[in-house]
Amino acid sequence: MSRTIVAPPELPDAPISAVERETGLSKDTLRVWERRYGFPVPLRDRHGERLYPADQVLRLRLISRLLGRGLRPRQVVGAPLEELIARAGEGDAGPALQARAAEAPLLDATLRLLRSYDEAGLRAHLSLALQRLGLQRFVTEFAAPMNVQVGEAWSRGEIAISQEHLYTEQMQHQLRQGIGAIYPGTRAPSVMLTTLPGEEHQLGLLMAHACLAIEGTRCVSLGVQTPAWDIAQAARQHGADVVGLSFSESLRQKTALDMLQDLRARLPESIEIWAGGALWSRLRRRPPGVRFVSRLEQISPLLAEYRARESAAAP
Amino acid sequence: MSRTIVAPPELPDAPISAVERETGLSKDTLRVWERRYGFPVPLRDRHGERLYPADQVLRLRLISRLLGRGLRPRQVVGAPLEELIARAGEGDAGPALQARAAEAPLLDATLRLLRSYDEAGLRAHLSLALQRLGLQRFVTEFAAPMNVQVGEAWSRGEIAISQEHLYTEQMQHQLRQGIGAIYPGTRAPSVMLTTLPGEEHQLGLLMAHACLAIEGTRCVSLGVQTPAWDIAQAARQHGADVVGLSFSESLRQKTALDMLQDLRARLPESIEIWAGGALWSRLRRRPPGVRFVSRLEQISPLLAEYRARESAAAP
DNA sequence: GTCAACTGTATGTCTAGGACAATCGTGGCT
DNA sequence: AGCCACGATTGTCCTAGACATACAGTTGAC
């Protein structure tokens, strides 16, 4: 595959505001790195304002990505280009990586379609998988491992961000089709679904939504990033039994736990909180008042338990 | 304690970073206004850091809108709340605001359903509207004015954030259903759709997607927030003819223009950029190399023009 | 061993006013 | 009218220091 990383188009030196835009690193951060770590070292225009050469911007972009993966600035900010690229390639060969052999061909096909930006093909492929597996198995056996695969492929540099975006978009489309085809549920518990501020990933939320909808649960989704204050208000007004929250690994666990505790304090005891997502797979201590669900398969038993409990309590 | 419909929300005071996010005014600007015009006058926390009371944030949001409309800061930054509201009312008794009389009942019904968190009802309502109007008219005559209405209702405090989220979620669902029902297009131009970093609103993108798909256009959507560098790479690799970008009013016009210019520089001349959305309705000078589209209705003629141009060029 | 509390370092954000480039609007000139 | 020059307006960038918060390593108790 001759996907060369493209000859640099000879871009002019960039002022600090442009670098902020391109890398997502704030001006303050850029200036403070310069002071502390001696990198970047921008040129100056005739008025003494910073001008970043294209190669430094490239390095900064790589650094920014590595930080998003959890590396610490001290270890990467000063590092030379080759080391950055090496580290970017490392990737974590976790156990989630090997999907079950049975689905491997499906996964491979997906990656192939992504590489060629073949939207129509991808759409047909996912749709077919959905029809063949049914929503339940599509979510747990296909979508979930595929999400991990695509994420890994990106961090290994095998696919571009734009291709990962394309995948997310299409998968979202497919999940919504699946959810939309289910007649609105009426069974208890009444679940209000959303994510907390800072958590932008929709796929986790949609997968959970699908798992709940399949069981006939009555659920209302608010989409992503609802502030705790508003969740509490909405849950009370709507008379929800459960608030369901989805977490990817993009949030810090500490931050997430703090927000959960905050939300817990704002909700009456009678409303349960179910927190799901990959973030909790390495949870040390689980604070009281919140149910943690690290795998989609656990949703079904959790529902069954809730229903048993309720029918026992109020016969 | 009965569930009363909410006492005045008592929002907490906001730190400067939150105000920057909510109003779109940079921290530098906020500090300089304070120095120059004596407004805003934030409280200070125990460490001397700024804390903006909710009412000042409200005023700032109004001011920001007026600036976007072309008023000069000196005339509005110090002004009292009543004057701001008066001036805000002046401007657009815009045509977008009053939906055509024919759809008014539909709009009212939507707001009513939102207020009661009736997801099933909302879903049925939107689905019905979609079926009755057809995707084309659903988008331009229902979804677009409704988005404005819901936004206004929120900023007037008539509905909660959570209700606005619920609306967005359901509308998104419906639009995706509509788009998904269309057989993948094959006609030129080949359009790559996305938004730039900082622009999180999906609805605008989906509406544009719908308008393009209806015309049989071949389009690929990358979802929201793709960095300019990645857009450029993707567009070249995929061989797109047009890059379509959607902008709500959440980005500052200046920022958006800078990013557009940046993207323009990275793309070959042969790839067009179409920038759409409410942000451009009050654009002063339009930079070269980008097509601006402030209304959805303009998409169809734009397509027609492109096709005519192409078939004339390569007969 | 396991876990909680402590501690030092790492890190990003905030503060202050000054400087200045870019834009806007006005008045005078052709 | 059209055009240019000028002063006022306005946002962004600069420096450098302070400090809250997050992380990582260590100690101490059970």
XYZ file of C-alpha atoms (C1' of nucleotides) in Angstrom:
690
model
C 0.000 0.000 0.000
C 1.705 3.171 -1.099
C 0.136 5.445 1.442
C 3.184 7.614 1.797
C 2.908 10.294 4.426
C 2.829 12.851 1.639
C 5.477 15.383 0.854
C 5.025 18.437 3.067
C 3.274 21.099 0.962
C 5.793 23.747 2.074
C 3.496 25.637 4.351
C 4.520 29.052 5.665
C 5.438 29.556 9.323
C 2.379 29.704 11.547
C 1.497 32.277 14.215
C 0.581 31.010 17.656
C -3.161 31.247 17.071
C -2.897 28.965 14.040
C -0.892 26.453 16.019
C -3.512 26.483 18.742
C -6.159 25.719 16.146
C -4.236 22.961 14.491
C -2.904 21.141 17.496
C -5.570 21.846 20.090
C -2.840 22.993 22.489
C -3.722 26.322 24.106
C -1.530 29.383 23.624
C -0.767 29.359 27.310
C 0.423 25.796 27.109
C 2.591 26.476 24.093
C 4.284 29.382 25.809
C 4.806 27.505 29.038
C 6.347 24.492 27.259
C 8.767 26.803 25.555
C 9.777 28.221 28.921
C 9.951 24.877 30.756
C 11.069 22.272 28.252
C 12.802 24.368 25.662
C 10.410 23.174 22.965
C 8.954 24.416 20.727
C 11.394 27.203 19.798
C 9.457 29.378 17.356
C 11.033 32.030 15.190
C 9.941 35.609 15.728
C 8.527 38.048 13.214
C 9.767 41.601 13.148
C 7.405 42.517 15.985
C 8.688 39.798 18.266
C 5.660 37.558 17.806
C 6.086 33.790 17.582
C 6.243 32.070 14.217
C 6.247 28.273 14.228
C 7.968 26.489 11.343
C 5.959 23.682 9.752
C 8.166 20.920 11.132
C 7.669 22.074 14.704
C 3.940 22.179 14.142
C 4.106 18.618 12.850
C 5.944 17.518 15.967
C 3.433 19.321 18.138
C 0.582 17.537 16.403
C 2.171 14.175 17.105
C 2.807 15.170 20.704
C -0.784 16.211 21.118
C -1.940 12.789 19.950
C 0.397 10.979 22.297
C -0.870 13.044 25.206
C -4.402 12.036 24.313
C -3.264 8.476 24.747
C -2.159 9.088 28.294
C 1.567 9.797 27.945
C 2.995 12.529 30.140
C 4.284 15.760 28.620
C 7.694 15.613 30.253
C 8.395 12.392 28.381
C 7.390 13.542 24.936
C 7.581 17.309 24.658
C 11.307 17.482 24.190
C 11.641 14.266 22.214
C 12.983 14.251 18.639
C 10.736 13.400 15.719
C 11.908 9.808 15.235
C 11.174 8.904 18.818
C 7.695 10.376 18.564
C 6.915 8.324 15.495
C 8.298 5.204 17.161
C 6.140 5.744 20.210
C 3.117 6.468 18.102
C 3.572 3.053 16.508
C 3.956 1.136 19.752
C 0.313 0.740 20.589
C -0.935 -1.501 23.356
C -1.455 -5.059 22.235
C -4.258 -5.666 24.707
C -6.455 -8.752 24.895
C -9.410 -6.858 23.460
C -7.442 -6.796 20.277
C -8.041 -10.319 19.163
C -11.720 -10.464 18.355
C -13.233 -13.911 18.229
C -12.089 -15.827 15.225
C -15.644 -16.130 13.966
C -15.968 -12.422 13.338
C -12.481 -11.840 12.025
C -13.458 -11.805 8.332
C -16.189 -9.259 9.002
C -13.734 -7.059 10.827
C -11.126 -7.303 8.133
C -13.649 -6.396 5.485
C -14.645 -3.332 7.470
C -11.080 -2.107 7.657
C -10.620 -2.646 3.960
C -13.700 -0.600 3.137
C -12.540 2.150 5.458
C -9.185 2.382 3.769
C -10.808 3.131 0.447
C -13.355 5.592 1.846
C -16.043 3.395 0.310
C -19.057 4.763 2.107
C -21.698 2.913 0.135
C -19.842 -0.349 0.583
C -19.384 0.242 4.294
C -23.023 1.043 4.678
C -24.053 -2.124 2.863
C -21.582 -4.158 4.857
C -22.761 -2.917 8.244
C -26.377 -3.170 7.273
C -25.905 -6.742 6.201
C -24.155 -7.595 9.438
C -27.032 -6.036 11.361
C -29.613 -7.998 9.453
C -27.738 -11.243 9.761
C -26.830 -11.037 13.417
C -29.850 -9.224 14.737
C -29.465 -6.059 16.814
C -28.487 -7.834 20.025
C -25.609 -9.826 18.589
C -24.691 -7.031 16.185
C -24.017 -4.777 19.132
C -22.173 -7.144 21.436
C -20.337 -9.330 18.946
C -19.695 -6.973 16.085
C -19.932 -3.287 16.966
C -18.183 -3.449 20.323
C -15.068 -5.367 19.220
C -14.996 -3.418 15.977
C -14.897 -0.126 17.851
C -11.844 -1.328 19.712
C -10.227 -2.575 16.526
C -10.728 0.678 14.707
C -9.404 2.659 17.648
C -6.302 0.469 17.758
C -5.807 0.666 14.034
C -5.867 4.410 14.285
C -3.394 4.593 17.126
C -1.092 2.258 15.204
C -1.284 4.722 12.352
C -2.899 2.216 10.008
C -5.889 4.396 9.317
C -6.317 8.154 9.416
C -8.489 10.100 11.817
C -10.828 10.834 8.968
C -11.322 7.135 8.365
C -12.045 6.548 12.001
C -14.593 9.365 11.785
C -16.148 7.756 8.760
C -16.492 4.488 10.638
C -18.046 6.169 13.659
C -20.511 8.001 11.490
C -21.647 4.891 9.650
C -21.848 2.752 12.752
C -23.900 5.442 14.409
C -26.196 5.455 11.435
C -26.644 1.716 11.617
C -27.256 1.615 15.350
C -29.877 4.305 15.050
C -31.564 2.397 12.280
C -31.659 -0.620 14.549
C -32.996 1.282 17.529
C -35.505 3.128 15.421
C -36.960 -0.131 14.156
C -37.960 -1.190 17.657
C -41.388 -0.218 18.834
C -41.004 2.193 21.796
C -40.640 0.169 25.008
C -42.975 0.404 27.971
C -41.473 -1.968 30.521
C -39.806 -0.877 33.744
C -37.410 0.527 34.619
C -37.789 3.885 32.945
C -34.230 4.803 31.957
C -32.844 8.238 31.102
C -29.679 7.936 29.029
C -26.926 10.483 28.474
C -23.241 11.253 29.067
C -21.616 13.803 31.347
C -19.833 16.931 30.091
C -16.501 16.133 28.466
C -17.695 12.762 27.218
C -18.445 13.210 23.527
C -18.508 9.632 22.350
C -21.906 8.692 21.074
C -21.291 5.099 20.111
C -21.134 3.795 23.661
C -24.373 5.512 24.465
C -26.074 4.156 21.377
C -24.917 0.618 22.038
C -26.292 0.786 25.558
C -29.486 2.272 24.200
C -29.814 -0.643 21.815
C -29.269 -3.208 24.564
C -31.946 -1.610 26.703
C -34.417 -1.106 23.881
C -34.177 -4.762 22.890
C -35.491 -5.735 26.278
C -38.521 -3.532 25.869
C -37.274 -1.010 28.380
C -38.771 2.445 28.300
C -35.847 4.739 27.637
C -35.235 8.381 26.843
C -31.897 9.488 25.467
C -30.640 13.043 25.886
C -27.612 12.572 23.673
C -24.168 13.499 24.936
C -22.775 16.002 27.418
C -25.615 16.901 29.733
C -24.474 18.779 32.863
C -25.134 16.970 36.142
C -27.474 19.683 37.315
C -29.668 19.271 34.262
C -29.635 15.498 34.427
C -30.899 15.627 37.980
C -33.645 18.065 37.109
C -34.707 16.122 34.042
C -34.716 12.757 35.798
C -36.951 14.075 38.548
C -39.325 15.835 36.232
C -39.595 12.909 33.922
C -39.969 10.416 36.741
C -37.105 8.199 35.640
C -36.227 5.107 37.671
C -32.665 4.902 36.427
C -30.128 7.342 35.009
C -27.839 5.540 32.579
C -24.464 7.101 31.783
C -21.868 6.037 29.253
C -18.120 6.581 29.629
C -15.352 6.007 27.135
C -11.726 6.126 28.141
C -11.374 9.745 27.120
C -12.317 11.060 30.542
C -10.062 10.692 33.534
C -11.450 8.180 35.995
C -11.052 10.586 38.857
C -12.963 13.307 37.067
C -15.722 10.902 36.169
C -16.033 9.587 39.721
C -16.260 13.121 41.082
C -19.024 14.001 38.666
C -20.868 10.793 39.509
C -20.696 11.533 43.195
C -21.968 15.016 42.519
C -24.875 13.644 40.519
C -25.617 11.064 43.186
C -25.963 13.837 45.744
C -28.443 15.692 43.568
C -30.716 12.730 42.895
C -33.184 11.189 45.322
C -32.246 7.746 46.665
C -35.058 6.177 44.711
C -33.409 6.900 41.366
C -30.579 4.532 40.534
C -27.442 5.446 38.607
C -25.971 2.944 36.170
C -22.534 3.870 34.876
C -21.264 1.909 31.909
C -18.317 1.806 29.597
C -14.707 0.843 29.137
C -13.572 3.409 31.699
C -14.679 1.109 34.519
C -12.907 -2.066 33.509
C -9.986 -1.121 35.739
C -11.959 0.375 38.577
C -10.312 -0.059 41.980
C -12.895 0.864 44.549
C -16.501 1.335 43.613
C -18.190 4.138 45.489
C -21.660 3.424 46.879
C -24.862 4.484 45.185
C -23.749 3.726 41.638
C -23.921 0.503 39.607
C -20.896 -0.019 37.384
C -21.207 -1.949 34.157
C -18.028 -2.504 32.205
C -19.457 -4.819 29.535
C -22.586 -4.609 27.439
C -23.479 -8.216 28.221
C -24.072 -7.235 31.838
C -26.988 -5.020 30.949
C -29.458 -7.814 30.431
C -28.933 -9.504 33.829
C -28.955 -6.112 35.478
C -32.360 -5.418 34.003
C -33.637 -8.825 35.067
C -32.418 -8.222 38.583
C -34.087 -4.826 38.723
C -37.387 -6.240 37.558
C -37.260 -9.122 40.005
C -36.448 -6.758 42.821
C -39.270 -4.411 41.952
C -41.918 -7.081 41.565
C -40.858 -8.556 44.901
C -41.059 -5.179 46.609
C -44.455 -4.148 45.274
C -46.580 -7.236 44.666
C -41.815 16.930 48.818
C -43.767 17.115 45.605
C -42.036 17.616 42.289
C -42.535 21.336 41.813
C -41.651 22.641 38.384
C -38.473 24.134 39.534
C -37.643 27.188 41.471
C -35.346 29.679 39.755
C -32.396 27.538 38.792
C -29.784 29.337 40.929
C -26.947 28.580 38.594
C -23.493 28.701 40.148
C -21.027 31.456 39.261
C -18.856 30.570 36.285
C -15.055 30.753 35.975
C -13.586 32.609 33.028
C -12.951 29.471 30.998
C -16.616 28.508 31.242
C -17.674 31.965 30.151
C -15.352 31.760 27.174
C -17.000 28.491 26.180
C -20.537 29.733 26.664
C -20.252 33.142 25.066
C -17.523 32.624 22.500
C -15.678 35.681 23.816
C -12.005 34.966 24.444
C -10.497 35.278 27.911
C -8.324 38.118 26.685
C -11.355 39.979 25.431
C -13.252 39.480 28.665
C -10.363 40.849 30.699
C -9.813 43.804 28.404
C -13.484 44.778 28.460
C -13.381 44.740 32.216
C -10.421 47.101 32.152
C -11.740 49.396 29.413
C -15.487 49.519 29.787
C -15.983 48.489 33.381
C -18.073 45.522 32.356
C -18.295 42.690 33.172
C -17.362 42.980 36.848
C -16.913 39.391 38.011
C -16.703 38.361 41.629
C -13.498 36.754 42.813
C -13.009 33.404 44.489
C -10.717 33.104 47.478
C -7.702 32.901 45.179
C -8.524 36.099 43.363
C -9.778 34.353 40.232
C -12.755 35.680 38.325
C -16.225 34.264 38.962
C -18.997 35.496 36.693
C -22.533 35.550 38.125
C -25.188 34.022 35.890
C -26.821 37.357 35.062
C -23.577 38.796 33.735
C -23.055 35.707 31.626
C -26.542 36.184 30.244
C -25.769 39.777 29.341
C -22.513 38.710 27.740
C -24.306 36.159 25.627
C -26.708 38.821 24.381
C -23.831 41.197 23.698
C -22.002 38.540 21.751
C -25.016 38.067 19.525
C -25.356 41.776 18.888
C -21.694 41.973 17.936
C -22.204 39.157 15.494
C -24.840 41.308 13.931
C -22.371 44.106 13.313
C -22.832 46.413 16.294
C -19.700 47.903 17.815
C -18.606 46.895 21.319
C -18.397 50.439 22.686
C -22.128 50.833 22.115
C -23.285 47.643 23.738
C -20.742 46.382 26.241
C -21.715 48.736 29.010
C -25.417 48.773 28.238
C -28.005 47.619 30.772
C -29.990 44.448 30.261
C -33.211 46.075 29.124
C -31.489 47.950 26.352
C -29.796 44.802 25.159
C -33.059 42.956 24.985
C -34.666 45.859 23.163
C -31.887 45.952 20.609
C -31.876 42.187 20.290
C -35.539 42.343 19.375
C -35.024 45.060 16.769
C -32.805 43.239 14.358
C -34.317 40.135 13.043
C -37.973 40.004 12.921
C -36.364 37.627 10.474
C -38.323 35.475 8.117
C -36.706 32.380 9.573
C -38.252 33.071 12.922
C -41.868 33.056 11.995
C -42.340 29.719 10.408
C -44.935 29.719 7.726
C -48.397 29.726 9.179
C -49.020 26.275 7.778
C -46.444 24.653 10.021
C -47.155 26.626 13.174
C -49.335 23.924 14.749
C -46.636 21.335 14.130
C -44.101 23.523 15.891
C -46.335 24.136 18.855
C -47.020 20.458 19.241
C -43.298 19.743 19.270
C -42.683 22.173 22.093
C -45.550 20.681 24.067
C -44.143 17.175 23.731
C -40.714 18.383 24.749
C -42.035 19.972 27.887
C -43.415 16.645 29.064
C -40.349 14.602 28.086
C -42.661 12.459 25.967
C -40.088 10.678 23.862
C -42.436 8.202 22.220
C -44.842 10.977 21.350
C -42.064 13.161 19.982
C -40.755 10.338 17.898
C -44.173 9.631 16.460
C -44.749 13.303 15.835
C -41.498 13.851 13.964
C -41.850 10.637 12.039
C -45.319 11.630 10.944
C -44.092 15.042 9.833
C -41.323 13.401 7.863
C -43.703 11.036 6.128
C -46.199 13.729 5.352
C -43.808 16.385 4.080
C -41.197 14.188 2.490
C -37.523 14.573 3.377
C -36.924 17.692 1.310
C -39.725 19.752 2.786
C -39.258 18.175 6.211
C -35.743 19.553 6.332
C -36.298 23.034 4.960
C -39.777 23.794 6.236
C -39.906 21.894 9.484
C -36.516 20.953 10.909
C -34.707 24.197 10.141
C -37.274 26.613 11.627
C -37.864 24.227 14.496
C -34.187 24.231 15.395
C -34.300 27.991 15.607
C -37.469 27.889 17.678
C -36.081 25.389 20.143
C -32.870 27.353 20.463
C -34.795 30.535 21.159
C -37.072 28.801 23.617
C -34.017 27.612 25.478
C -32.332 30.997 25.568
C -35.595 32.511 26.810
C -35.551 29.955 29.596
C -38.776 28.323 28.480
C -37.274 24.876 28.185
C -34.354 23.237 29.959
C -31.082 22.198 28.392
C -32.099 18.588 28.822
C -35.212 19.193 26.773
C -33.214 20.821 24.038
C -30.931 17.788 24.093
C -33.915 15.499 23.828
C -35.114 17.414 20.796
C -31.723 17.307 19.128
C -31.428 13.604 19.724
C -34.825 12.804 18.261
C -34.420 15.091 15.294
C -31.072 13.539 14.588
C -32.677 10.139 14.705
C -35.319 11.178 12.254
C -32.934 12.809 9.822
C -30.742 9.737 9.799
C -33.756 7.579 9.135
C -34.584 9.783 6.198
C -31.064 9.788 4.814
C -30.702 6.061 5.352
C -33.777 5.395 3.289
C -32.198 6.938 0.215
C -30.280 4.681 -2.086
C -26.620 5.791 -2.060
C -26.111 8.527 -4.633
C -23.741 8.325 -7.548
C -24.097 11.681 -9.267
C -21.418 14.349 -9.298
C -20.080 16.178 -7.450
C -18.572 13.827 -4.939
C -18.966 15.654 -1.642
C -17.084 15.058 1.594
C -19.059 16.409 4.555
C -17.854 17.325 8.020
C -17.366 20.173 10.500
C -14.184 21.797 11.749
C -12.859 21.398 15.291
C -14.944 23.279 17.816
C -18.128 22.841 15.835
C -20.047 20.071 17.554
C -23.501 20.590 16.147
C -24.585 17.615 14.127
C -28.004 18.779 13.042
C -26.737 21.318 10.542
C -24.508 18.718 8.994
C -27.299 16.177 8.787
C -29.698 18.650 7.207
C -27.138 19.494 4.567
C -26.472 15.811 4.052
C -30.176 15.232 3.498
C -30.426 18.048 0.974
C -27.489 16.655 -0.977
C -28.602 13.037 -0.796
C -32.020 13.911 -2.140
C -30.427 15.139 -5.303
C -28.624 11.864 -5.806
C -25.272 13.351 -4.935
C -22.505 10.985 -3.922
C -21.577 12.046 -0.421
C -19.407 10.821 2.409
C -19.889 12.224 5.889
C -17.090 12.185 8.440
C -19.268 13.410 11.288
C -18.199 16.414 13.339
C -14.887 17.986 14.300
C -12.332 16.834 11.769
C -9.063 18.809 11.900
C -8.240 20.760 8.738
C -5.118 18.737 8.103
C -7.077 15.500 8.119
C -9.843 16.883 5.959
C -7.316 17.879 3.345
C -5.664 14.486 3.390
C -8.961 12.634 3.248
C -10.380 14.749 0.451
C -7.338 14.169 -1.704
C -7.180 10.460 -1.034
C -10.843 9.963 -1.619
C -10.878 12.112 -4.699
C -13.656 14.390 -3.527
C -14.817 17.224 -5.769
C -16.224 19.297 -2.957
C -15.608 19.596 0.778
C -18.844 20.601 2.517
C -18.603 22.184 5.960
C -21.367 23.106 8.348
C -21.199 25.986 10.822
C -23.617 26.869 13.584
C -23.352 30.142 15.445
C -21.302 28.557 18.203
C -17.980 29.337 16.526
C -16.695 32.850 16.195
C -16.832 34.058 12.618
C -13.224 35.137 12.719
C -12.031 31.746 13.947
C -14.088 29.971 11.330
C -12.761 32.163 8.540
C -9.183 31.563 9.657
C -9.721 27.825 9.618
C -11.356 27.990 6.208
C -8.479 29.924 4.754
C -6.100 27.440 6.273
C -7.985 24.550 4.719
C -8.134 26.328 1.382
C -4.363 26.568 1.373
C -4.026 22.839 1.950
C -6.416 21.731 -0.759
C -5.700 21.731 -4.485
C -7.573 24.364 -6.488
C -9.640 21.671 -8.139
C -11.444 20.802 -4.916
C -14.149 23.305 -3.992
C -15.098 24.291 -0.467
C -18.724 24.899 0.358
C -19.307 26.466 3.758
C -22.855 26.438 5.021
C -24.812 27.436 8.075
C -26.313 30.241 10.063
C -22.889 31.675 10.863
C -22.659 33.157 7.381
C -25.961 34.966 7.222
C -24.283 38.180 8.319
C -20.992 37.766 6.542
C -19.375 41.040 5.540
C -16.630 40.244 3.094
C -16.371 36.790 1.598
C -12.852 35.576 1.070
C -12.053 33.944 -2.268
C -11.956 30.218 -2.828
C -14.944 29.352 -0.687
C -18.649 29.189 -1.518
C -20.857 30.437 1.285
C -24.341 29.053 1.711
C -26.427 30.575 4.459
C -29.687 28.781 3.677
C -30.478 25.186 2.918
C -32.594 26.179 -0.067
C -29.453 27.397 -1.815
C -27.969 23.927 -1.970
C -30.110 22.728 -4.828
C -29.281 25.598 -7.221
C -25.639 25.338 -6.228
C -25.629 21.690 -7.243
C -27.368 22.480 -10.494
C -24.807 25.149 -11.238
C -21.925 22.805 -10.495
C -23.329 20.137 -12.772
C -23.975 22.570 -15.576
C -20.480 23.950 -15.238
C -18.896 20.516 -15.295
C -20.820 19.215 -18.247
C -19.944 22.382 -20.143
C -16.272 21.971 -19.302
C -15.967 18.281 -20.179
C -18.433 17.388 -22.895
C 0.056 -8.333 51.014
C -3.408 -4.482 50.469
C -4.926 -0.192 50.961
C -5.114 4.614 52.576
C -2.765 8.809 53.626
C 1.056 11.642 52.736
C 4.416 14.302 49.875
C 6.942 16.303 46.226
C 6.980 17.138 41.400
C 4.683 18.015 37.074
C 1.522 20.673 34.610
C -1.888 23.799 32.922
C -4.465 27.928 33.909
C -4.901 32.450 35.745
C -3.234 37.034 36.898
C -1.389 41.913 35.570
C -0.671 45.840 32.399
C 1.675 47.311 28.343
C 2.282 47.269 23.371
C 0.719 47.187 18.887
C -1.553 45.618 14.436
C -5.747 45.546 12.281
C -10.134 47.502 11.586
C -13.628 51.128 11.549
C -15.585 55.562 10.681
C -15.062 60.294 9.661
C -13.678 64.310 7.319
C -11.273 66.521 3.635
C -9.744 66.406 -0.904
C -10.186 65.789 -5.762
C -19.328 60.590 -6.053
C -14.881 58.239 -5.128
C -10.622 58.013 -2.624
C -7.190 58.714 0.893
C -5.511 60.049 5.455
C -6.222 60.275 9.994
C -7.583 59.236 14.764
C -10.325 56.160 17.614
C -11.525 51.643 18.549
C -10.679 46.909 19.468
C -8.690 42.333 19.857
C -4.513 39.713 20.292
C 0.075 38.966 21.850
C 3.750 39.774 25.016
C 6.313 38.854 29.801
C 6.793 36.420 34.098
C 5.132 34.862 38.280
C 1.673 32.501 41.331
C -0.886 28.646 42.356
C -4.450 24.865 42.175
C -4.694 20.394 40.698
C -3.171 15.835 39.084
C 0.110 12.344 39.152
C 3.496 9.074 41.075
C 6.140 7.350 44.478
C 6.631 6.278 49.602
C 5.368 5.472 54.005
C 2.586 3.520 57.601
C -1.264 0.749 59.418
C -3.991 -3.252 59.360
